[in-house]
PDB file of C-alpha atoms in Angstrom:
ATOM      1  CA  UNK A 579       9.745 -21.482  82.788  1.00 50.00           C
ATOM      2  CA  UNK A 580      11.349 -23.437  85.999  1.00 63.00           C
ATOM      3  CA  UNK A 581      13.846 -22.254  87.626  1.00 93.00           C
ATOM      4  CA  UNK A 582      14.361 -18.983  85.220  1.00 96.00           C
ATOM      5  CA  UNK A 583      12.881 -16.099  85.673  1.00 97.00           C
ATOM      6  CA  UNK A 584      12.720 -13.016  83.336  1.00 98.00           C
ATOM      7  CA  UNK A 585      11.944  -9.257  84.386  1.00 97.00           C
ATOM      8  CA  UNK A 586      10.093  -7.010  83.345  1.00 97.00           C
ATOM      9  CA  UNK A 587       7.981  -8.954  80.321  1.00 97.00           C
ATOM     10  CA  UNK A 588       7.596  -6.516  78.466  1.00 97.00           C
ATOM     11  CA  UNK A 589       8.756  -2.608  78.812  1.00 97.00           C
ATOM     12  CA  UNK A 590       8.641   0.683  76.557  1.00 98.00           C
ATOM     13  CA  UNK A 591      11.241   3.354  76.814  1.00 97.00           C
ATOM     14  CA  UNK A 592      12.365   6.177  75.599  1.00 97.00           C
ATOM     15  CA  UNK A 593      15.617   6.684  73.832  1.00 98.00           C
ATOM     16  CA  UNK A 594      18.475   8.094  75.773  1.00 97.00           C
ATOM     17  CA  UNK A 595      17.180   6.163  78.806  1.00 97.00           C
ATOM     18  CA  UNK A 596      18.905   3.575  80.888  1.00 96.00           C
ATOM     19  CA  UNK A 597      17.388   0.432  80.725  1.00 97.00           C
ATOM     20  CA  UNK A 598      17.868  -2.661  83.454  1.00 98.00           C
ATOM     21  CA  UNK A 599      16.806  -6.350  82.683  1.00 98.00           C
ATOM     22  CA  UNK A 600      16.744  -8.906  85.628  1.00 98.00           C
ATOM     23  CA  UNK A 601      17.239 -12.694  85.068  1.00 98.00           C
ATOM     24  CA  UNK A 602      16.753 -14.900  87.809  1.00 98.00           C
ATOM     25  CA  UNK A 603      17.908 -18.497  88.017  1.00 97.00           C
ATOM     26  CA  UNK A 604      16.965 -21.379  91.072  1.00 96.00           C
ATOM     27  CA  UNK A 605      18.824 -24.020  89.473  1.00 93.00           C
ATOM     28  CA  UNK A 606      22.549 -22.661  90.739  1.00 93.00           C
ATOM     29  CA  UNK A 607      23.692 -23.299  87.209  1.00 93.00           C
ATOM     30  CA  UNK A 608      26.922 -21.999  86.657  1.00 93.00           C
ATOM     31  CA  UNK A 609      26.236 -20.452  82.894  1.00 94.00           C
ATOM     32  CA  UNK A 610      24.022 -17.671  82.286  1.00 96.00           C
ATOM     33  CA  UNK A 611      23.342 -15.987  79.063  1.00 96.00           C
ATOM     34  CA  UNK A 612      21.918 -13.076  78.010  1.00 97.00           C
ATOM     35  CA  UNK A 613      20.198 -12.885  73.824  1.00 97.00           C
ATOM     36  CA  UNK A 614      18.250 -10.622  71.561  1.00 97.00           C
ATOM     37  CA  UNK A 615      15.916 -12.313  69.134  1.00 96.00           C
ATOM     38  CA  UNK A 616      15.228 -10.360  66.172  1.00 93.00           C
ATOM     39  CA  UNK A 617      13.509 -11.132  62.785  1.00 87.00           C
ATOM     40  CA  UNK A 618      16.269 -12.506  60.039  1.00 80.00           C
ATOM     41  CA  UNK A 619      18.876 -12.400  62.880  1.00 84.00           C
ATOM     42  CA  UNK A 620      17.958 -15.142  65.245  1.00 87.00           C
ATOM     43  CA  UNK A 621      19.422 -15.720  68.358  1.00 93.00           C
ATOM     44  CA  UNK A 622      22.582 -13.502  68.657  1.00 93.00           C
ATOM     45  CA  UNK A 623      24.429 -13.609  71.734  1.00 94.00           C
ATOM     46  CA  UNK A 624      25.460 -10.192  74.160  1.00 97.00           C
ATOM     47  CA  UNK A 625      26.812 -11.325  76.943  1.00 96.00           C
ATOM     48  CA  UNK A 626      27.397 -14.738  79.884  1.00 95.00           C
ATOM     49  CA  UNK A 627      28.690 -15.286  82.232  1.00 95.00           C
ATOM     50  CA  UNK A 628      30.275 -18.342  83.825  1.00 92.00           C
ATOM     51  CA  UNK A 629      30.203 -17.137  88.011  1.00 92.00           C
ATOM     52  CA  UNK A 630      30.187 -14.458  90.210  1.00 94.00           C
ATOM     53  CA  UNK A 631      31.561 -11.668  88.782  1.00 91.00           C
ATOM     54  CA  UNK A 632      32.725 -13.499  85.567  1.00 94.00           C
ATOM     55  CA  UNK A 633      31.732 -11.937  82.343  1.00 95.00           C
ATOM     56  CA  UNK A 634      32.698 -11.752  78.715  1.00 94.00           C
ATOM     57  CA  UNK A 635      31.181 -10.203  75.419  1.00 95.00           C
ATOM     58  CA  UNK A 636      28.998 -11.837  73.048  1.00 93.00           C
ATOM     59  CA  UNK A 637      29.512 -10.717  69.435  1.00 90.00           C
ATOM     60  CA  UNK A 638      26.836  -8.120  69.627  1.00 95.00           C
ATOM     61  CA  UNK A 639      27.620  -6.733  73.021  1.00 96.00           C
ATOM     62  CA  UNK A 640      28.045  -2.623  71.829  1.00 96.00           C
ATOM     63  CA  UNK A 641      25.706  -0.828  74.111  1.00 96.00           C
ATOM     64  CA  UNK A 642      25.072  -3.354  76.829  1.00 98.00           C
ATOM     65  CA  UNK A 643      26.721  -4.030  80.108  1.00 97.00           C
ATOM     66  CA  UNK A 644      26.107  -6.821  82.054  1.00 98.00           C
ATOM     67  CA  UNK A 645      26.553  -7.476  86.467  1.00 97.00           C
ATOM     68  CA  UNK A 646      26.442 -10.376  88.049  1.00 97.00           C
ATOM     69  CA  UNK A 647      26.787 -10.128  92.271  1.00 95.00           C
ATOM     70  CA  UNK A 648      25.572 -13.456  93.141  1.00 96.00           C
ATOM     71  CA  UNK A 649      24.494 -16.389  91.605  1.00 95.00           C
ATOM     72  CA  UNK A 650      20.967 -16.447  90.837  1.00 97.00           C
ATOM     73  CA  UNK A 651      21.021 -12.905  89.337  1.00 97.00           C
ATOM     74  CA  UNK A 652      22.133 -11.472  85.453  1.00 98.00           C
ATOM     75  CA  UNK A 653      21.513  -8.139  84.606  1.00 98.00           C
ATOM     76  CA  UNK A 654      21.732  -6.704  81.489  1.00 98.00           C
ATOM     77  CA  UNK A 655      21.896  -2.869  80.900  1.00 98.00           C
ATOM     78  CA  UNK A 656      21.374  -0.720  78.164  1.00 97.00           C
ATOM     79  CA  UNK A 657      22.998   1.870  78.877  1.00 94.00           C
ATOM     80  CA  UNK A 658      21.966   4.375  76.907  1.00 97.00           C
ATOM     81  CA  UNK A 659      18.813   2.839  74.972  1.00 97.00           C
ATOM     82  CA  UNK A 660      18.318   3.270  71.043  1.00 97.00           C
ATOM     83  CA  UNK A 661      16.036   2.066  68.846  1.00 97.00           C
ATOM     84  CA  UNK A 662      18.092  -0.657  67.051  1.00 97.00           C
ATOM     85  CA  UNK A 663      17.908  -2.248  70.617  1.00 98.00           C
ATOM     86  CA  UNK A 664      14.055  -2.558  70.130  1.00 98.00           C
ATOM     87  CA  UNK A 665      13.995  -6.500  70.606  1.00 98.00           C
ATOM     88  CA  UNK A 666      13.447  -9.365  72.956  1.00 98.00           C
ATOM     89  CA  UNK A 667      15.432 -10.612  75.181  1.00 98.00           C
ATOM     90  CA  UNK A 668      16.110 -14.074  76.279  1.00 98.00           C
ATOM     91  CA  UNK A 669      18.294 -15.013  79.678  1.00 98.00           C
ATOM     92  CA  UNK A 670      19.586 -18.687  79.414  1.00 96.00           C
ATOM     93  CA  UNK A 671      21.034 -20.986  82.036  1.00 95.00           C
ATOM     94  CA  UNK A 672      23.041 -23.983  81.764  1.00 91.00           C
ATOM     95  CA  UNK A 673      25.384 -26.247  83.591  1.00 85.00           C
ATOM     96  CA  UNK A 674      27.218 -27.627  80.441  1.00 70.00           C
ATOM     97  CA  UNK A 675      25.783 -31.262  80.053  1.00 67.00           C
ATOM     98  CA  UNK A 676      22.119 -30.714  78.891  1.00 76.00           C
ATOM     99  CA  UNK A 677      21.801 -27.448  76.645  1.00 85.00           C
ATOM    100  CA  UNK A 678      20.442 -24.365  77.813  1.00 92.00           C
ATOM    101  CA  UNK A 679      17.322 -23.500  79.899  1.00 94.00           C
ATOM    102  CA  UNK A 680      15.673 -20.393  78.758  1.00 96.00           C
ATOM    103  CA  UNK A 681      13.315 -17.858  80.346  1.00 96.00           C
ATOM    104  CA  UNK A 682      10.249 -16.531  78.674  1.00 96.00           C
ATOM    105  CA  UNK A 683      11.798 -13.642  77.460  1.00 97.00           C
ATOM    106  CA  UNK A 684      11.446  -9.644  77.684  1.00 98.00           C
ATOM    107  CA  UNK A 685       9.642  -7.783  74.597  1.00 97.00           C
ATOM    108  CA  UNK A 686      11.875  -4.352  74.491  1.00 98.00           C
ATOM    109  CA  UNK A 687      10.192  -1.430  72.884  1.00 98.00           C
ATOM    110  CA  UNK A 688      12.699   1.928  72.575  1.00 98.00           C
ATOM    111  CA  UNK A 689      10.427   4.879  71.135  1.00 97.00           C
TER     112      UNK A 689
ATOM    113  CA  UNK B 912      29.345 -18.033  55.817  1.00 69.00           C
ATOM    114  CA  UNK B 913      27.241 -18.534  58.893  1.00 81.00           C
ATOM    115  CA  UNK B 914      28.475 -21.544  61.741  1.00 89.00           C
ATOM    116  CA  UNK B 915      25.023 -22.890  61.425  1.00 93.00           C
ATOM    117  CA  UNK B 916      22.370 -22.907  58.215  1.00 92.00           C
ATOM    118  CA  UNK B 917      18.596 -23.810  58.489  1.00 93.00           C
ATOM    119  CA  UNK B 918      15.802 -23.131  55.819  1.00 87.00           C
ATOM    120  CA  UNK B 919      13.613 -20.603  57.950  1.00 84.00           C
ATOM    121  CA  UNK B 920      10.740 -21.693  55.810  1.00 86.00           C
ATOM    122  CA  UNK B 921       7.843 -21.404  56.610  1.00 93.00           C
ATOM    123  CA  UNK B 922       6.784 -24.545  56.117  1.00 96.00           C
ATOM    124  CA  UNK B 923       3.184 -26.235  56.251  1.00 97.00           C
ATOM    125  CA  UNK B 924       2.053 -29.923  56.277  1.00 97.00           C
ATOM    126  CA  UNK B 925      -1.088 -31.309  56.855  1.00 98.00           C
ATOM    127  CA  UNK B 926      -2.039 -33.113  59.940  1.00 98.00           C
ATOM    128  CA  UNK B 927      -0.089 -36.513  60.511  1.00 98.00           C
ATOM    129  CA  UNK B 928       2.711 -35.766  57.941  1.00 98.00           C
ATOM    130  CA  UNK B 929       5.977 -36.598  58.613  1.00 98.00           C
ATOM    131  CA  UNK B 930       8.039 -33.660  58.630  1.00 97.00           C
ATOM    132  CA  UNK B 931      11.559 -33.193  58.284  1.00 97.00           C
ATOM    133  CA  UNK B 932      13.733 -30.453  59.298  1.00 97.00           C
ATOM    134  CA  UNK B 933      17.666 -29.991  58.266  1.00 96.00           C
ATOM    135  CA  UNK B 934      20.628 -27.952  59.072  1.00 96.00           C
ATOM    136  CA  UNK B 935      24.265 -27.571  58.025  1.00 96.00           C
ATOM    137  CA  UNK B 936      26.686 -26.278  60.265  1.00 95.00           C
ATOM    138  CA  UNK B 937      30.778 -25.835  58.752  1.00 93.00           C
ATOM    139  CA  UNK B 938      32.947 -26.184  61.687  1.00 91.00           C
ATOM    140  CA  UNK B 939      33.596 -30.172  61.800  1.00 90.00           C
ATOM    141  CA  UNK B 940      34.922 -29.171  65.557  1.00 90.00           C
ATOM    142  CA  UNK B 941      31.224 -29.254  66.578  1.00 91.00           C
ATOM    143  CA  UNK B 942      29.827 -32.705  68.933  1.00 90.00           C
ATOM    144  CA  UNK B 943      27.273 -32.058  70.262  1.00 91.00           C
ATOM    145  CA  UNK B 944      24.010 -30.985  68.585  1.00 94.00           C
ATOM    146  CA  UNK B 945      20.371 -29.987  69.548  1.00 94.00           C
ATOM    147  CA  UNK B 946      17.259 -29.054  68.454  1.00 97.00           C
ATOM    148  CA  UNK B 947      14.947 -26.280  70.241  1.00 97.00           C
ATOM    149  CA  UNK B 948      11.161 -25.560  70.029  1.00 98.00           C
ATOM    150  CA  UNK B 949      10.002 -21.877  70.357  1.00 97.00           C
ATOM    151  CA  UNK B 950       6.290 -21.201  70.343  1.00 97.00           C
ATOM    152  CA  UNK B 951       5.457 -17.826  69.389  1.00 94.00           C
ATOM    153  CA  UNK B 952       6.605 -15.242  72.230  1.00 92.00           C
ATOM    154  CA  UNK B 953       7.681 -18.059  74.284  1.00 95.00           C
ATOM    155  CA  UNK B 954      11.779 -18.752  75.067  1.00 96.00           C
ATOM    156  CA  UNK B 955      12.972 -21.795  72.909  1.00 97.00           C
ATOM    157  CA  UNK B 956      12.370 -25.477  74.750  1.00 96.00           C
ATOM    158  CA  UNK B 957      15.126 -28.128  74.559  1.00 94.00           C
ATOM    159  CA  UNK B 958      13.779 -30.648  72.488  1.00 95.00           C
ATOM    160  CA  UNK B 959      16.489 -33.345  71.570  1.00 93.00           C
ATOM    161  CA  UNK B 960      20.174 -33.426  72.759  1.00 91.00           C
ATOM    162  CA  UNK B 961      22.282 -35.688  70.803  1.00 89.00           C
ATOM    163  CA  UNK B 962      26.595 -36.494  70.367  1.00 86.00           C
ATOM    164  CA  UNK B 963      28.133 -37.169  67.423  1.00 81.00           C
ATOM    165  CA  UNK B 964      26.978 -38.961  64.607  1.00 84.00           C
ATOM    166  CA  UNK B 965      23.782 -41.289  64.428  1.00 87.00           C
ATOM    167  CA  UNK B 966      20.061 -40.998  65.587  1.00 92.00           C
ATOM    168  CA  UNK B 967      18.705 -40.222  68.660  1.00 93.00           C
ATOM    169  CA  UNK B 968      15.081 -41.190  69.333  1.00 95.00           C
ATOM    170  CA  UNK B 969      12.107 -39.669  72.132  1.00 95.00           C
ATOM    171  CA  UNK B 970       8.565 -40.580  71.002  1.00 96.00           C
ATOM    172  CA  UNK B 971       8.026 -38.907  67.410  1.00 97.00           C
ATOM    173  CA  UNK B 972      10.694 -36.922  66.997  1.00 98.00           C
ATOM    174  CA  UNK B 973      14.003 -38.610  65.803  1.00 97.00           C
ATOM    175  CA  UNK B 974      17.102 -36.313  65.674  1.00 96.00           C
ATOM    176  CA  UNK B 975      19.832 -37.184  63.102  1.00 96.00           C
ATOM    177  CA  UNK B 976      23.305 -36.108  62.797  1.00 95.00           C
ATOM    178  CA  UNK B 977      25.216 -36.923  59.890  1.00 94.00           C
ATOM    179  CA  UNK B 978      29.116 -35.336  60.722  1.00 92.00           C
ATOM    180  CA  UNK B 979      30.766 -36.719  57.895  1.00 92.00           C
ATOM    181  CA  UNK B 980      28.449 -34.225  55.625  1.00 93.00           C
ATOM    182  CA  UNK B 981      27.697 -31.787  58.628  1.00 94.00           C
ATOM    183  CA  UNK B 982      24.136 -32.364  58.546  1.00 95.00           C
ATOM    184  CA  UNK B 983      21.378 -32.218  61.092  1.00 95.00           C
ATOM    185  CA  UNK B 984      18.046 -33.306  60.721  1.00 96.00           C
ATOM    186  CA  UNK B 985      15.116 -33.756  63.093  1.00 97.00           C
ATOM    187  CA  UNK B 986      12.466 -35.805  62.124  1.00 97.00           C
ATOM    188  CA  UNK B 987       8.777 -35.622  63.218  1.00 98.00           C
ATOM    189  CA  UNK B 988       6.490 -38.173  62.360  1.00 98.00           C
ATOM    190  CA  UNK B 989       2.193 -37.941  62.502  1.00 98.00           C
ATOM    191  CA  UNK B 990       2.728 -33.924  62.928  1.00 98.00           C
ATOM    192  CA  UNK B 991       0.103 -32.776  65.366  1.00 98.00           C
ATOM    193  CA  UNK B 992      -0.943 -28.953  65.274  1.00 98.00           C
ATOM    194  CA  UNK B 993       0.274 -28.483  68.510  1.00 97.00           C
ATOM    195  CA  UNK B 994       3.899 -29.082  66.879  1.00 98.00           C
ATOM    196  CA  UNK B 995       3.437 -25.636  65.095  1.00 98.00           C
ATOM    197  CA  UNK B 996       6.677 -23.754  66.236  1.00 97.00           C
ATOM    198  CA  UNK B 997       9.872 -22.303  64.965  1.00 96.00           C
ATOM    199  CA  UNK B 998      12.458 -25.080  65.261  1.00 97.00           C
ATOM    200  CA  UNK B 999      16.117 -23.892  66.126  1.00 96.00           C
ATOM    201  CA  UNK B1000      19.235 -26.348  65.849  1.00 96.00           C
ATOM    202  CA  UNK B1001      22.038 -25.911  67.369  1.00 94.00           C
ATOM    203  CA  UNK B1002      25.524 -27.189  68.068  1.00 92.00           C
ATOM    204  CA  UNK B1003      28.880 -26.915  70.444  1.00 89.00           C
ATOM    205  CA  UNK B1004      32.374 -28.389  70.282  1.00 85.00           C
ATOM    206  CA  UNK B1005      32.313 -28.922  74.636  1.00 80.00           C
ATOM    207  CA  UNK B1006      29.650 -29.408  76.232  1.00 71.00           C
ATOM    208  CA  UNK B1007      31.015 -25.673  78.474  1.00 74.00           C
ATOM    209  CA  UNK B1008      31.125 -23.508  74.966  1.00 80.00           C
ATOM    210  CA  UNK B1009      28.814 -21.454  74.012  1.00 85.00           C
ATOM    211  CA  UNK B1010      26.022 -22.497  71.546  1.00 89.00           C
ATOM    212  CA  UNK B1011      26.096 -21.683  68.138  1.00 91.00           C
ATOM    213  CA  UNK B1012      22.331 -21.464  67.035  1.00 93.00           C
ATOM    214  CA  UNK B1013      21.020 -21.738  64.036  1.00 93.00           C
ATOM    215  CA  UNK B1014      18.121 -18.923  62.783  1.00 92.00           C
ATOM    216  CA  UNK B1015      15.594 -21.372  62.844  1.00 94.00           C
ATOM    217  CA  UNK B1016      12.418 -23.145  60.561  1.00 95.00           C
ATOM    218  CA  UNK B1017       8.923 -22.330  61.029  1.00 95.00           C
ATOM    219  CA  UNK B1018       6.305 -24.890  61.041  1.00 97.00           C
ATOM    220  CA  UNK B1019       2.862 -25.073  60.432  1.00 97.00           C
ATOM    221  CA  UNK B1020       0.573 -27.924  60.918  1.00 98.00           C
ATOM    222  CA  UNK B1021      -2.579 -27.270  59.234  1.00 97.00           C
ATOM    223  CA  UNK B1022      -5.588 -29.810  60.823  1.00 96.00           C
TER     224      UNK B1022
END
């Protein structure tokens, strides 16, 4: 996807384990946004944030922590990984006017 | 009740069909409204982008929005297999809030 870039793509891990996901942006949007995906759930939303060091919770945020030290970068932790947070995981940008730019997503497997 | 309701389907047409896809949403606060495409294990694609009330046009697809019933349609007309994809809509009361999505429809065009 242009301009957003998700990593890793896909990653298995055990429970217990600190996990790290990277979203990178080259747009300089403003919004980023962090999902999980799951079957019967859709898109549910954990955490954005709207600049540097600007963050809020989604309404499934439990479990996650999020960082952002510059622009172009999102990360979302788990911080202690379990398997209910066996998903994938979508980063989104945006810049208000025109929806939201996703990435291509990272399949999470906790074992 | 949910922000935003959608039929998850799946639904299958034949080739060249014209397919239509609806949501309700129950917060009349909502202008603007969209409609993703996510192919499978792929991050959903802005598709249409609409304000308010009316249609909104771009080739074969035709988005509809209906506020007075909170209704959203997208229409696609002469279906092509390659528009086999879960369809999301969603909607926002600013164009700087956060999207409310909707759980999406599957599609299936059969050749």
């Amino acid at each position: 996807d242009a301009g957003i870039t998700q990593s890793p793509r896909h990653k298995v891990t055990e429970t217990g384990t600190p996990v790290t996901l990277r979203c990178h942006q080259t747009e300089n949007h403003r919004y980023m946004y962090w999902y999980r995906q799951d079957p019967g759930h859709g898109l549910r939303l954990i955490h954005y944030s709207y600049g540097v060091k600007d963050t809020d919770k989604g309404e499934v945020s439990d479990g996650y922590s999020v960082s952002r030290s510059k622009t172009e970068d999102f990360l979302l932790t788990l911080e202690s990984a379990t398997s209910s947070q066996t998903s994938v995981y979508f980063c989104a940008i945006s810049e208000g006017q025109e929806g939201y730019t996703f990435g291509s997503g990272t399949r999470l497997t906790v074992v | 009740q949910k922000e935003v309701e959608q039929d998850p389907g799946p639904l299958s047409v034949p080739e060249g069909a014209i397919v239509s896809l609806n949501c309700t949403y129950s917060n009349s606060a909502f202008q603007y409204f969209m409609w993703y495409r996510q192919y499978s294990r792929k991050g959903p694609e802005l598709l249409m982008y609409t304000y308010s009330s009316g249609n909104k046009e771009d080739g074969r697809f035709t988005a509809q929005v209906d506020k007075s019933s909170k209704y959203i349609s997208l229409f696609i007309r002469d279906s092509q297999p390659s528009d086999s994809a879960t369809y999301l809509c969603a909607t926002v009361k600013t164009s700087y809030d956060k999207v409310i999505f909707g759980p999406g429809t599957s599609l299936s065009v059969i050749p």
